Amino acid sequence: MNTTNILKIDCYTHYASPKLMAYIREVTGKSAPFQALFDKIPILTCELEEHVCQRLLHMDKAGVICQVLIPLPWLEACNEIWADPKKATKACRIANEDMAKFCAANPGRFLGVALLPTTNEEALIQEYRHAIDCLDLVGSVVFVGPDGVPPDDKRFESLYRESNARGTPIWLHPSRPQSTPDYTYYSDRGSMHAIWNSLGWIYDTSVAMVHIALSGVLQRYPEIKIVCHHGGGMIPFFIERFNVQRSNFDASQEGSKMLDLQKFYCDTATFGYQPKNIQQCMEFFESGRVLYGTDSPMDMSAPCMFMKTTAESIDHLKLNKADHIAICYGNALQMLGVHSNPVRKLLSLQELHDSSQNHRTLVTSVAKTMPFHPYARL
């Protein structure tokens, strides 16, 4: 079975709110973090109608019926706003309302994830409730890294409890800045050779997963859904080393908590043709936990490369039909639960289990039966 012929839900993509970045500039007098990078990717901010149409066109060519949008930038990179609960809450409200408006204009094609003020627990949980109850966002994101709030900090307890009870996933996103040096000796230079991002973010995700698991979060909240970026970081590949070294240096943790690492969800955003990485994820995580996810549109040097190489990687695995469909959209529908209803309305119009049907035919069929066109914004 070819991935091109299966419609897909991309569970890890990005949207950068122009209104949030304008607010950051208004408050700080400076450009938002990563502003120069974001300006190079018009389909990330979608300020113009043509950018929305271009993004939808890329999705349609890759057979992606829906993208889950993780908000950028994170407030922890802007301490002047993050450290002030009022400013942080206002920034998140601006970002979340803009996200909700964008998704509502394209029902079923985009699902939004909420940005939360992690300054204190009260602000965090109030904005979470507003985002889910009033804005119809599908979950929240927690940014993890050396300068962020540790994910096992008590201020996240309410978020974990309510996300577990209400079935709203939590996406983890690494956030190590370039200013964090690779060596103390080079502290005046920060990180060099893009190590902060290429390797540091993989490490940050892994550290967060361990802190969450070994603090007992998944045991207190067994139905919680936490999505890890970049194939679950280092965890699927170095778990045996971690177990050995933990027994050598710190055998105090309960073994059952280590098994909770297999309960995380992970995406397939391996940044290139990496079928063995995806295979390792499928073998490590529990059944149904691997989600099609590409990190689009952050492949600015070669637009659509992430969607192309991800599909090629999955095809290389020679999966049976059921597993192929599960990764492409089945696992995502199950994880999102009722929050996937807008996407289900599109999928339900098609005979998706007919493997001989080309995705372009499917999208055309949808267009004939709904007020929807794959190359235009609703």
PDB file of N, CA and C in Angstrom, residues 107-185:
ATOM      1  N   PRO A 107     -12.856  24.717   8.329  1.00  0.00           N
ATOM      2  CA  PRO A 107     -13.299  23.613   9.196  1.00  0.00           C
ATOM      3  C   PRO A 107     -12.865  22.245   8.692  1.00  0.00           C
ATOM      4  N   GLY A 108     -12.288  21.480   9.605  1.00  0.00           N
ATOM      5  CA  GLY A 108     -11.823  20.146   9.268  1.00  0.00           C
ATOM      6  C   GLY A 108     -10.429  20.105   8.687  1.00  0.00           C
ATOM      7  N   ARG A 109     -10.001  21.193   8.073  1.00  0.00           N
ATOM      8  CA  ARG A 109      -8.659  21.218   7.484  1.00  0.00           C
ATOM      9  C   ARG A 109      -7.594  21.533   8.522  1.00  0.00           C
ATOM     10  N   PHE A 110      -7.965  22.315   9.526  1.00  0.00           N
ATOM     11  CA  PHE A 110      -7.013  22.679  10.580  1.00  0.00           C
ATOM     12  C   PHE A 110      -7.660  22.521  11.943  1.00  0.00           C
ATOM     13  N   LEU A 111      -6.910  21.953  12.897  1.00  0.00           N
ATOM     14  CA  LEU A 111      -7.309  21.869  14.296  1.00  0.00           C
ATOM     15  C   LEU A 111      -6.256  22.600  15.121  1.00  0.00           C
ATOM     16  N   GLY A 112      -6.706  23.479  16.014  1.00  0.00           N
ATOM     17  CA  GLY A 112      -5.777  24.326  16.748  1.00  0.00           C
ATOM     18  C   GLY A 112      -5.455  23.831  18.143  1.00  0.00           C
ATOM     19  N   VAL A 113      -4.240  24.095  18.569  1.00  0.00           N
ATOM     20  CA  VAL A 113      -3.751  23.753  19.899  1.00  0.00           C
ATOM     21  C   VAL A 113      -3.472  25.042  20.660  1.00  0.00           C
ATOM     22  N   ALA A 114      -3.763  25.041  21.956  1.00  0.00           N
ATOM     23  CA  ALA A 114      -3.717  26.254  22.758  1.00  0.00           C
ATOM     24  C   ALA A 114      -2.326  26.551  23.316  1.00  0.00           C
ATOM     25  N   LEU A 115      -1.978  27.823  23.293  1.00  0.00           N
ATOM     26  CA  LEU A 115      -0.795  28.345  23.971  1.00  0.00           C
ATOM     27  C   LEU A 115      -1.199  28.725  25.392  1.00  0.00           C
ATOM     28  N   LEU A 116      -0.413  28.312  26.394  1.00  0.00           N
ATOM     29  CA  LEU A 116      -0.788  28.543  27.791  1.00  0.00           C
ATOM     30  C   LEU A 116       0.272  29.351  28.530  1.00  0.00           C
ATOM     31  N   PRO A 117      -0.171  30.225  29.440  1.00  0.00           N
ATOM     32  CA  PRO A 117       0.781  30.969  30.275  1.00  0.00           C
ATOM     33  C   PRO A 117       1.237  30.084  31.430  1.00  0.00           C
ATOM     34  N   THR A 118       2.482  29.684  31.425  1.00  0.00           N
ATOM     35  CA  THR A 118       2.989  28.783  32.463  1.00  0.00           C
ATOM     36  C   THR A 118       3.578  29.545  33.651  1.00  0.00           C
ATOM     37  N   THR A 119       3.288  30.827  33.723  1.00  0.00           N
ATOM     38  CA  THR A 119       3.817  31.658  34.806  1.00  0.00           C
ATOM     39  C   THR A 119       3.332  31.178  36.164  1.00  0.00           C
ATOM     40  N   ASN A 120       2.043  30.834  36.245  1.00  0.00           N
ATOM     41  CA  ASN A 120       1.514  30.238  37.477  1.00  0.00           C
ATOM     42  C   ASN A 120       0.334  29.342  37.127  1.00  0.00           C
ATOM     43  N   GLU A 121      -0.051  28.492  38.076  1.00  0.00           N
ATOM     44  CA  GLU A 121      -1.063  27.467  37.807  1.00  0.00           C
ATOM     45  C   GLU A 121      -2.436  28.065  37.531  1.00  0.00           C
ATOM     46  N   GLU A 122      -2.803  29.108  38.243  1.00  0.00           N
ATOM     47  CA  GLU A 122      -4.134  29.687  38.057  1.00  0.00           C
ATOM     48  C   GLU A 122      -4.306  30.257  36.661  1.00  0.00           C
ATOM     49  N   ALA A 123      -3.321  31.028  36.204  1.00  0.00           N
ATOM     50  CA  ALA A 123      -3.403  31.601  34.865  1.00  0.00           C
ATOM     51  C   ALA A 123      -3.423  30.503  33.807  1.00  0.00           C
ATOM     52  N   LEU A 124      -2.619  29.480  34.026  1.00  0.00           N
ATOM     53  CA  LEU A 124      -2.512  28.379  33.074  1.00  0.00           C
ATOM     54  C   LEU A 124      -3.851  27.662  32.896  1.00  0.00           C
ATOM     55  N   ILE A 125      -4.469  27.276  34.000  1.00  0.00           N
ATOM     56  CA  ILE A 125      -5.687  26.461  33.898  1.00  0.00           C
ATOM     57  C   ILE A 125      -6.878  27.290  33.423  1.00  0.00           C
ATOM     58  N   GLN A 126      -6.910  28.565  33.770  1.00  0.00           N
ATOM     59  CA  GLN A 126      -8.000  29.416  33.293  1.00  0.00           C
ATOM     60  C   GLN A 126      -7.943  29.581  31.775  1.00  0.00           C
ATOM     61  N   GLU A 127      -6.743  29.769  31.239  1.00  0.00           N
ATOM     62  CA  GLU A 127      -6.624  29.919  29.792  1.00  0.00           C
ATOM     63  C   GLU A 127      -6.888  28.600  29.082  1.00  0.00           C
ATOM     64  N   TYR A 128      -6.488  27.501  29.691  1.00  0.00           N
ATOM     65  CA  TYR A 128      -6.798  26.180  29.128  1.00  0.00           C
ATOM     66  C   TYR A 128      -8.309  26.011  28.997  1.00  0.00           C
ATOM     67  N   ARG A 129      -9.053  26.310  30.057  1.00  0.00           N
ATOM     68  CA  ARG A 129     -10.509  26.134  30.026  1.00  0.00           C
ATOM     69  C   ARG A 129     -11.147  27.032  28.975  1.00  0.00           C
ATOM     70  N   HIS A 130     -10.668  28.256  28.873  1.00  0.00           N
ATOM     71  CA  HIS A 130     -11.219  29.167  27.869  1.00  0.00           C
ATOM     72  C   HIS A 130     -10.951  28.630  26.459  1.00  0.00           C
ATOM     73  N   ALA A 131      -9.729  28.140  26.237  1.00  0.00           N
ATOM     74  CA  ALA A 131      -9.354  27.652  24.906  1.00  0.00           C
ATOM     75  C   ALA A 131     -10.190  26.443  24.495  1.00  0.00           C
ATOM     76  N   ILE A 132     -10.456  25.542  25.438  1.00  0.00           N
ATOM     77  CA  ILE A 132     -11.200  24.326  25.125  1.00  0.00           C
ATOM     78  C   ILE A 132     -12.702  24.601  25.083  1.00  0.00           C
ATOM     79  N   ASP A 133     -13.217  25.305  26.080  1.00  0.00           N
ATOM     80  CA  ASP A 133     -14.663  25.488  26.214  1.00  0.00           C
ATOM     81  C   ASP A 133     -15.234  26.556  25.285  1.00  0.00           C
ATOM     82  N   CYS A 134     -14.470  27.613  25.074  1.00  0.00           N
ATOM     83  CA  CYS A 134     -14.998  28.751  24.312  1.00  0.00           C
ATOM     84  C   CYS A 134     -14.454  28.848  22.892  1.00  0.00           C
ATOM     85  N   LEU A 135     -13.255  28.351  22.668  1.00  0.00           N
ATOM     86  CA  LEU A 135     -12.617  28.518  21.359  1.00  0.00           C
ATOM     87  C   LEU A 135     -12.556  27.229  20.542  1.00  0.00           C
ATOM     88  N   ASP A 136     -12.971  26.095  21.145  1.00  0.00           N
ATOM     89  CA  ASP A 136     -12.967  24.811  20.443  1.00  0.00           C
ATOM     90  C   ASP A 136     -11.587  24.373  19.986  1.00  0.00           C
ATOM     91  N   LEU A 137     -10.547  24.758  20.723  1.00  0.00           N
ATOM     92  CA  LEU A 137      -9.227  24.212  20.435  1.00  0.00           C
ATOM     93  C   LEU A 137      -9.171  22.791  20.994  1.00  0.00           C
ATOM     94  N   VAL A 138      -8.284  21.968  20.448  1.00  0.00           N
ATOM     95  CA  VAL A 138      -8.354  20.530  20.722  1.00  0.00           C
ATOM     96  C   VAL A 138      -7.424  20.063  21.830  1.00  0.00           C
ATOM     97  N   GLY A 139      -6.544  20.920  22.295  1.00  0.00           N
ATOM     98  CA  GLY A 139      -5.595  20.534  23.323  1.00  0.00           C
ATOM     99  C   GLY A 139      -4.656  21.681  23.619  1.00  0.00           C
ATOM    100  N   SER A 140      -3.539  21.377  24.243  1.00  0.00           N
ATOM    101  CA  SER A 140      -2.594  22.418  24.643  1.00  0.00           C
ATOM    102  C   SER A 140      -1.173  21.960  24.369  1.00  0.00           C
ATOM    103  N   VAL A 141      -0.255  22.922  24.401  1.00  0.00           N
ATOM    104  CA  VAL A 141       1.155  22.603  24.197  1.00  0.00           C
ATOM    105  C   VAL A 141       1.948  23.071  25.407  1.00  0.00           C
ATOM    106  N   VAL A 142       2.925  22.254  25.804  1.00  0.00           N
ATOM    107  CA  VAL A 142       3.857  22.610  26.873  1.00  0.00           C
ATOM    108  C   VAL A 142       5.250  22.634  26.255  1.00  0.00           C
ATOM    109  N   PHE A 143       5.925  23.775  26.389  1.00  0.00           N
ATOM    110  CA  PHE A 143       7.267  23.920  25.836  1.00  0.00           C
ATOM    111  C   PHE A 143       8.283  23.530  26.899  1.00  0.00           C
ATOM    112  N   VAL A 144       9.204  22.656  26.524  1.00  0.00           N
ATOM    113  CA  VAL A 144      10.141  22.084  27.489  1.00  0.00           C
ATOM    114  C   VAL A 144      11.580  22.379  27.081  1.00  0.00           C
ATOM    115  N   GLY A 145      12.408  22.657  28.065  1.00  0.00           N
ATOM    116  CA  GLY A 145      13.806  22.948  27.805  1.00  0.00           C
ATOM    117  C   GLY A 145      14.479  23.478  29.055  1.00  0.00           C
ATOM    118  N   PRO A 146      15.767  23.741  28.998  1.00  0.00           N
ATOM    119  CA  PRO A 146      16.522  24.133  30.193  1.00  0.00           C
ATOM    120  C   PRO A 146      16.061  25.436  30.825  1.00  0.00           C
ATOM    121  N   ASP A 147      15.445  26.329  30.050  1.00  0.00           N
ATOM    122  CA  ASP A 147      14.987  27.607  30.588  1.00  0.00           C
ATOM    123  C   ASP A 147      13.500  27.624  30.904  1.00  0.00           C
ATOM    124  N   GLY A 148      12.809  26.522  30.636  1.00  0.00           N
ATOM    125  CA  GLY A 148      11.375  26.469  30.862  1.00  0.00           C
ATOM    126  C   GLY A 148      11.033  25.894  32.224  1.00  0.00           C
ATOM    127  N   VAL A 149       9.742  25.855  32.516  1.00  0.00           N
ATOM    128  CA  VAL A 149       9.265  25.258  33.761  1.00  0.00           C
ATOM    129  C   VAL A 149       9.327  23.740  33.611  1.00  0.00           C
ATOM    130  N   PRO A 150       9.956  23.023  34.544  1.00  0.00           N
ATOM    131  CA  PRO A 150      10.015  21.561  34.435  1.00  0.00           C
ATOM    132  C   PRO A 150       8.608  20.965  34.349  1.00  0.00           C
ATOM    133  N   PRO A 151       8.393  19.996  33.492  1.00  0.00           N
ATOM    134  CA  PRO A 151       7.039  19.464  33.296  1.00  0.00           C
ATOM    135  C   PRO A 151       6.512  18.662  34.477  1.00  0.00           C
ATOM    136  N   ASP A 152       7.366  18.378  35.457  1.00  0.00           N
ATOM    137  CA  ASP A 152       6.880  17.724  36.674  1.00  0.00           C
ATOM    138  C   ASP A 152       6.676  18.731  37.803  1.00  0.00           C
ATOM    139  N   ASP A 153       6.714  20.022  37.479  1.00  0.00           N
ATOM    140  CA  ASP A 153       6.434  21.066  38.472  1.00  0.00           C
ATOM    141  C   ASP A 153       4.951  21.026  38.848  1.00  0.00           C
ATOM    142  N   LYS A 154       4.657  21.363  40.081  1.00  0.00           N
ATOM    143  CA  LYS A 154       3.290  21.248  40.588  1.00  0.00           C
ATOM    144  C   LYS A 154       2.297  22.145  39.868  1.00  0.00           C
ATOM    145  N   ARG A 155       2.774  23.198  39.206  1.00  0.00           N
ATOM    146  CA  ARG A 155       1.832  24.091  38.521  1.00  0.00           C
ATOM    147  C   ARG A 155       1.140  23.422  37.336  1.00  0.00           C
ATOM    148  N   PHE A 156       1.676  22.283  36.868  1.00  0.00           N
ATOM    149  CA  PHE A 156       1.049  21.568  35.752  1.00  0.00           C
ATOM    150  C   PHE A 156       0.016  20.544  36.212  1.00  0.00           C
ATOM    151  N   GLU A 157      -0.130  20.347  37.509  1.00  0.00           N
ATOM    152  CA  GLU A 157      -0.991  19.276  37.996  1.00  0.00           C
ATOM    153  C   GLU A 157      -2.438  19.452  37.540  1.00  0.00           C
ATOM    154  N   SER A 158      -2.957  20.663  37.605  1.00  0.00           N
ATOM    155  CA  SER A 158      -4.336  20.897  37.165  1.00  0.00           C
ATOM    156  C   SER A 158      -4.498  20.633  35.676  1.00  0.00           C
ATOM    157  N   LEU A 159      -3.497  20.994  34.903  1.00  0.00           N
ATOM    158  CA  LEU A 159      -3.547  20.750  33.457  1.00  0.00           C
ATOM    159  C   LEU A 159      -3.568  19.255  33.179  1.00  0.00           C
ATOM    160  N   TYR A 160      -2.724  18.507  33.847  1.00  0.00           N
ATOM    161  CA  TYR A 160      -2.709  17.057  33.654  1.00  0.00           C
ATOM    162  C   TYR A 160      -4.043  16.440  34.070  1.00  0.00           C
ATOM    163  N   ARG A 161      -4.568  16.883  35.196  1.00  0.00           N
ATOM    164  CA  ARG A 161      -5.816  16.322  35.712  1.00  0.00           C
ATOM    165  C   ARG A 161      -6.972  16.595  34.753  1.00  0.00           C
ATOM    166  N   GLU A 162      -7.107  17.827  34.296  1.00  0.00           N
ATOM    167  CA  GLU A 162      -8.236  18.161  33.419  1.00  0.00           C
ATOM    168  C   GLU A 162      -8.049  17.592  32.013  1.00  0.00           C
ATOM    169  N   SER A 163      -6.823  17.573  31.532  1.00  0.00           N
ATOM    170  CA  SER A 163      -6.579  16.986  30.206  1.00  0.00           C
ATOM    171  C   SER A 163      -6.906  15.506  30.218  1.00  0.00           C
ATOM    172  N   ASN A 164      -6.601  14.832  31.300  1.00  0.00           N
ATOM    173  CA  ASN A 164      -6.915  13.419  31.453  1.00  0.00           C
ATOM    174  C   ASN A 164      -8.428  13.207  31.483  1.00  0.00           C
ATOM    175  N   ALA A 165      -9.131  14.031  32.252  1.00  0.00           N
ATOM    176  CA  ALA A 165     -10.575  13.868  32.411  1.00  0.00           C
ATOM    177  C   ALA A 165     -11.336  14.233  31.138  1.00  0.00           C
ATOM    178  N   ARG A 166     -10.830  15.199  30.396  1.00  0.00           N
ATOM    179  CA  ARG A 166     -11.571  15.713  29.250  1.00  0.00           C
ATOM    180  C   ARG A 166     -11.077  15.189  27.903  1.00  0.00           C
ATOM    181  N   GLY A 167     -10.026  14.396  27.935  1.00  0.00           N
ATOM    182  CA  GLY A 167      -9.548  13.774  26.704  1.00  0.00           C
ATOM    183  C   GLY A 167      -8.859  14.720  25.749  1.00  0.00           C
ATOM    184  N   THR A 168      -8.298  15.816  26.264  1.00  0.00           N
ATOM    185  CA  THR A 168      -7.587  16.764  25.401  1.00  0.00           C
ATOM    186  C   THR A 168      -6.091  16.482  25.455  1.00  0.00           C
ATOM    187  N   PRO A 169      -5.466  16.190  24.321  1.00  0.00           N
ATOM    188  CA  PRO A 169      -4.035  15.872  24.326  1.00  0.00           C
ATOM    189  C   PRO A 169      -3.176  17.069  24.707  1.00  0.00           C
ATOM    190  N   ILE A 170      -1.973  16.749  25.171  1.00  0.00           N
ATOM    191  CA  ILE A 170      -0.940  17.745  25.442  1.00  0.00           C
ATOM    192  C   ILE A 170       0.224  17.458  24.504  1.00  0.00           C
ATOM    193  N   TRP A 171       0.615  18.434  23.737  1.00  0.00           N
ATOM    194  CA  TRP A 171       1.779  18.299  22.870  1.00  0.00           C
ATOM    195  C   TRP A 171       3.001  18.872  23.591  1.00  0.00           C
ATOM    196  N   LEU A 172       4.121  18.162  23.546  1.00  0.00           N
ATOM    197  CA  LEU A 172       5.384  18.674  24.069  1.00  0.00           C
ATOM    198  C   LEU A 172       6.200  19.230  22.910  1.00  0.00           C
ATOM    199  N   HIS A 173       6.821  20.381  23.147  1.00  0.00           N
ATOM    200  CA  HIS A 173       7.699  20.953  22.120  1.00  0.00           C
ATOM    201  C   HIS A 173       8.975  21.457  22.774  1.00  0.00           C
ATOM    202  N   PRO A 174      10.146  21.053  22.263  1.00  0.00           N
ATOM    203  CA  PRO A 174      11.412  21.507  22.852  1.00  0.00           C
ATOM    204  C   PRO A 174      11.631  22.988  22.603  1.00  0.00           C
ATOM    205  N   SER A 175      12.403  23.608  23.497  1.00  0.00           N
ATOM    206  CA  SER A 175      12.548  25.074  23.386  1.00  0.00           C
ATOM    207  C   SER A 175      13.924  25.583  23.771  1.00  0.00           C
ATOM    208  N   ARG A 176      14.940  24.730  23.760  1.00  0.00           N
ATOM    209  CA  ARG A 176      16.303  25.159  24.093  1.00  0.00           C
ATOM    210  C   ARG A 176      16.714  26.325  23.192  1.00  0.00           C
ATOM    211  N   PRO A 177      17.199  27.431  23.759  1.00  0.00           N
ATOM    212  CA  PRO A 177      17.618  28.575  22.931  1.00  0.00           C
ATOM    213  C   PRO A 177      19.060  28.445  22.455  1.00  0.00           C
ATOM    214  N   GLN A 178      19.380  29.202  21.421  1.00  0.00           N
ATOM    215  CA  GLN A 178      20.752  29.198  20.909  1.00  0.00           C
ATOM    216  C   GLN A 178      21.732  29.744  21.941  1.00  0.00           C
ATOM    217  N   SER A 179      21.245  30.527  22.880  1.00  0.00           N
ATOM    218  CA  SER A 179      22.122  31.131  23.888  1.00  0.00           C
ATOM    219  C   SER A 179      22.657  30.124  24.905  1.00  0.00           C
ATOM    220  N   THR A 180      22.073  28.926  24.971  1.00  0.00           N
ATOM    221  CA  THR A 180      22.575  27.894  25.877  1.00  0.00           C
ATOM    222  C   THR A 180      23.830  27.276  25.274  1.00  0.00           C
ATOM    223  N   PRO A 181      24.989  27.445  25.901  1.00  0.00           N
ATOM    224  CA  PRO A 181      26.247  26.997  25.279  1.00  0.00           C
ATOM    225  C   PRO A 181      26.400  25.482  25.275  1.00  0.00           C
ATOM    226  N   ASP A 182      27.154  24.996  24.308  1.00  0.00           N
ATOM    227  CA  ASP A 182      27.479  23.579  24.250  1.00  0.00           C
ATOM    228  C   ASP A 182      28.499  23.219  25.335  1.00  0.00           C
ATOM    229  N   TYR A 183      29.390  24.157  25.627  1.00  0.00           N
ATOM    230  CA  TYR A 183      30.399  23.989  26.667  1.00  0.00           C
ATOM    231  C   TYR A 183      30.466  25.273  27.499  1.00  0.00           C
ATOM    232  N   THR A 184      30.716  25.132  28.784  1.00  0.00           N
ATOM    233  CA  THR A 184      30.893  26.308  29.635  1.00  0.00           C
ATOM    234  C   THR A 184      32.019  27.182  29.094  1.00  0.00           C
ATOM    235  N   TYR A 185      33.043  26.561  28.552  1.00  0.00           N
ATOM    236  CA  TYR A 185      34.197  27.279  27.993  1.00  0.00           C
ATOM    237  C   TYR A 185      33.766  28.249  26.898  1.00  0.00           C
TER     238      TYR A 185
END
